[in-house]
């Protein structure tokens, strides 16, 4: 269900408009649990790779220390 909603949001352009509104703000992501496979409580290595690919395509990724130096 969650994947279907995310797919719908991507195809409708919701994320593009949110990126535009927030383009001058910093976005900090924190991951808490990882697993090799999807277990409903952890981020799988496959999902993490997909998310990093998406973020690199749509955002400028920087280290947190870079933000604190600004």
PDB file of C-alpha atoms in Angstrom:
ATOM      1  CA  UNK A   1       0.000   0.000   0.000  1.00  0.00           C
ATOM      2  CA  UNK A   2       2.754   2.451   0.993  1.00  0.00           C
ATOM      3  CA  UNK A   3       4.659   1.809  -2.242  1.00  0.00           C
ATOM      4  CA  UNK A   4       1.516   2.409  -4.323  1.00  0.00           C
ATOM      5  CA  UNK A   5       0.885   5.740  -2.594  1.00  0.00           C
ATOM      6  CA  UNK A   6       4.497   6.833  -3.130  1.00  0.00           C
ATOM      7  CA  UNK A   7       4.307   5.841  -6.794  1.00  0.00           C
ATOM      8  CA  UNK A   8       1.117   7.877  -7.197  1.00  0.00           C
ATOM      9  CA  UNK A   9       2.707  10.879  -5.485  1.00  0.00           C
ATOM     10  CA  UNK A  10       5.786  10.682  -7.744  1.00  0.00           C
ATOM     11  CA  UNK A  11       3.750  10.395 -10.933  1.00  0.00           C
ATOM     12  CA  UNK A  12       1.423  13.251  -9.949  1.00  0.00           C
ATOM     13  CA  UNK A  13       4.309  15.678  -9.403  1.00  0.00           C
ATOM     14  CA  UNK A  14       3.702  16.238  -5.692  1.00  0.00           C
ATOM     15  CA  UNK A  15       7.375  15.827  -4.853  1.00  0.00           C
ATOM     16  CA  UNK A  16       8.471  18.237  -7.588  1.00  0.00           C
ATOM     17  CA  UNK A  17       6.288  21.001  -6.180  1.00  0.00           C
ATOM     18  CA  UNK A  18       7.523  20.322  -2.641  1.00  0.00           C
ATOM     19  CA  UNK A  19      11.144  20.489  -3.857  1.00  0.00           C
ATOM     20  CA  UNK A  20      10.446  23.852  -5.503  1.00  0.00           C
ATOM     21  CA  UNK A  21       8.820  25.345  -2.399  1.00  0.00           C
ATOM     22  CA  UNK A  22      11.653  24.139  -0.151  1.00  0.00           C
ATOM     23  CA  UNK A  23      14.629  24.519  -2.503  1.00  0.00           C
ATOM     24  CA  UNK A  24      16.465  26.958  -0.219  1.00  0.00           C
ATOM     25  CA  UNK A  25      16.009  24.873   2.918  1.00  0.00           C
ATOM     26  CA  UNK A  26      18.155  22.073   4.271  1.00  0.00           C
ATOM     27  CA  UNK A  27      16.640  18.621   4.503  1.00  0.00           C
ATOM     28  CA  UNK A  28      18.200  16.279   7.041  1.00  0.00           C
ATOM     29  CA  UNK A  29      17.349  12.581   6.874  1.00  0.00           C
ATOM     30  CA  UNK A  30      18.006  10.057   9.611  1.00  0.00           C
ATOM     31  CA  UNK A  31      17.782   6.307   9.137  1.00  0.00           C
ATOM     32  CA  UNK A  32      17.391   4.105  12.202  1.00  0.00           C
ATOM     33  CA  UNK A  33      17.220   0.481  11.092  1.00  0.00           C
ATOM     34  CA  UNK A  34      18.660  -1.426   8.156  1.00  0.00           C
ATOM     35  CA  UNK A  35      18.249  -5.010   6.993  1.00  0.00           C
ATOM     36  CA  UNK A  36      19.259  -7.016   3.945  1.00  0.00           C
ATOM     37  CA  UNK A  37      15.611  -7.682   3.189  1.00  0.00           C
ATOM     38  CA  UNK A  38      12.320  -5.854   3.795  1.00  0.00           C
ATOM     39  CA  UNK A  39      10.841  -6.794   7.166  1.00  0.00           C
ATOM     40  CA  UNK A  40       8.375  -3.948   7.699  1.00  0.00           C
ATOM     41  CA  UNK A  41      10.443  -2.336  10.462  1.00  0.00           C
ATOM     42  CA  UNK A  42      13.768  -1.751   8.718  1.00  0.00           C
ATOM     43  CA  UNK A  43      14.948  -0.168   5.497  1.00  0.00           C
ATOM     44  CA  UNK A  44      16.180  -2.867   3.135  1.00  0.00           C
ATOM     45  CA  UNK A  45      19.490  -2.395   1.337  1.00  0.00           C
ATOM     46  CA  UNK A  46      17.582  -2.300  -1.972  1.00  0.00           C
ATOM     47  CA  UNK A  47      15.192   0.420  -0.748  1.00  0.00           C
ATOM     48  CA  UNK A  48      18.094   2.414   0.715  1.00  0.00           C
ATOM     49  CA  UNK A  49      19.949   2.274  -2.606  1.00  0.00           C
ATOM     50  CA  UNK A  50      16.816   3.441  -4.470  1.00  0.00           C
ATOM     51  CA  UNK A  51      16.303   6.288  -2.016  1.00  0.00           C
ATOM     52  CA  UNK A  52      19.912   7.473  -2.273  1.00  0.00           C
ATOM     53  CA  UNK A  53      19.696   7.368  -6.058  1.00  0.00           C
ATOM     54  CA  UNK A  54      16.511   9.470  -5.972  1.00  0.00           C
ATOM     55  CA  UNK A  55      18.034  11.958  -3.548  1.00  0.00           C
ATOM     56  CA  UNK A  56      21.237  12.318  -5.583  1.00  0.00           C
ATOM     57  CA  UNK A  57      19.168  12.923  -8.727  1.00  0.00           C
ATOM     58  CA  UNK A  58      16.950  15.626  -7.186  1.00  0.00           C
ATOM     59  CA  UNK A  59      19.047  17.237  -4.434  1.00  0.00           C
ATOM     60  CA  UNK A  60      22.565  18.443  -3.682  1.00  0.00           C
ATOM     61  CA  UNK A  61      23.841  16.020  -1.068  1.00  0.00           C
ATOM     62  CA  UNK A  62      26.253  17.433   1.511  1.00  0.00           C
ATOM     63  CA  UNK A  63      27.712  16.238   4.783  1.00  0.00           C
ATOM     64  CA  UNK A  64      26.060  17.520   7.941  1.00  0.00           C
ATOM     65  CA  UNK A  65      29.393  19.066   8.949  1.00  0.00           C
ATOM     66  CA  UNK A  66      29.242  21.212   5.801  1.00  0.00           C
ATOM     67  CA  UNK A  67      25.942  22.702   6.958  1.00  0.00           C
ATOM     68  CA  UNK A  68      27.276  23.462  10.413  1.00  0.00           C
ATOM     69  CA  UNK A  69      30.278  25.282   8.885  1.00  0.00           C
ATOM     70  CA  UNK A  70      27.961  27.678   6.998  1.00  0.00           C
TER      71      UNK A  70
END
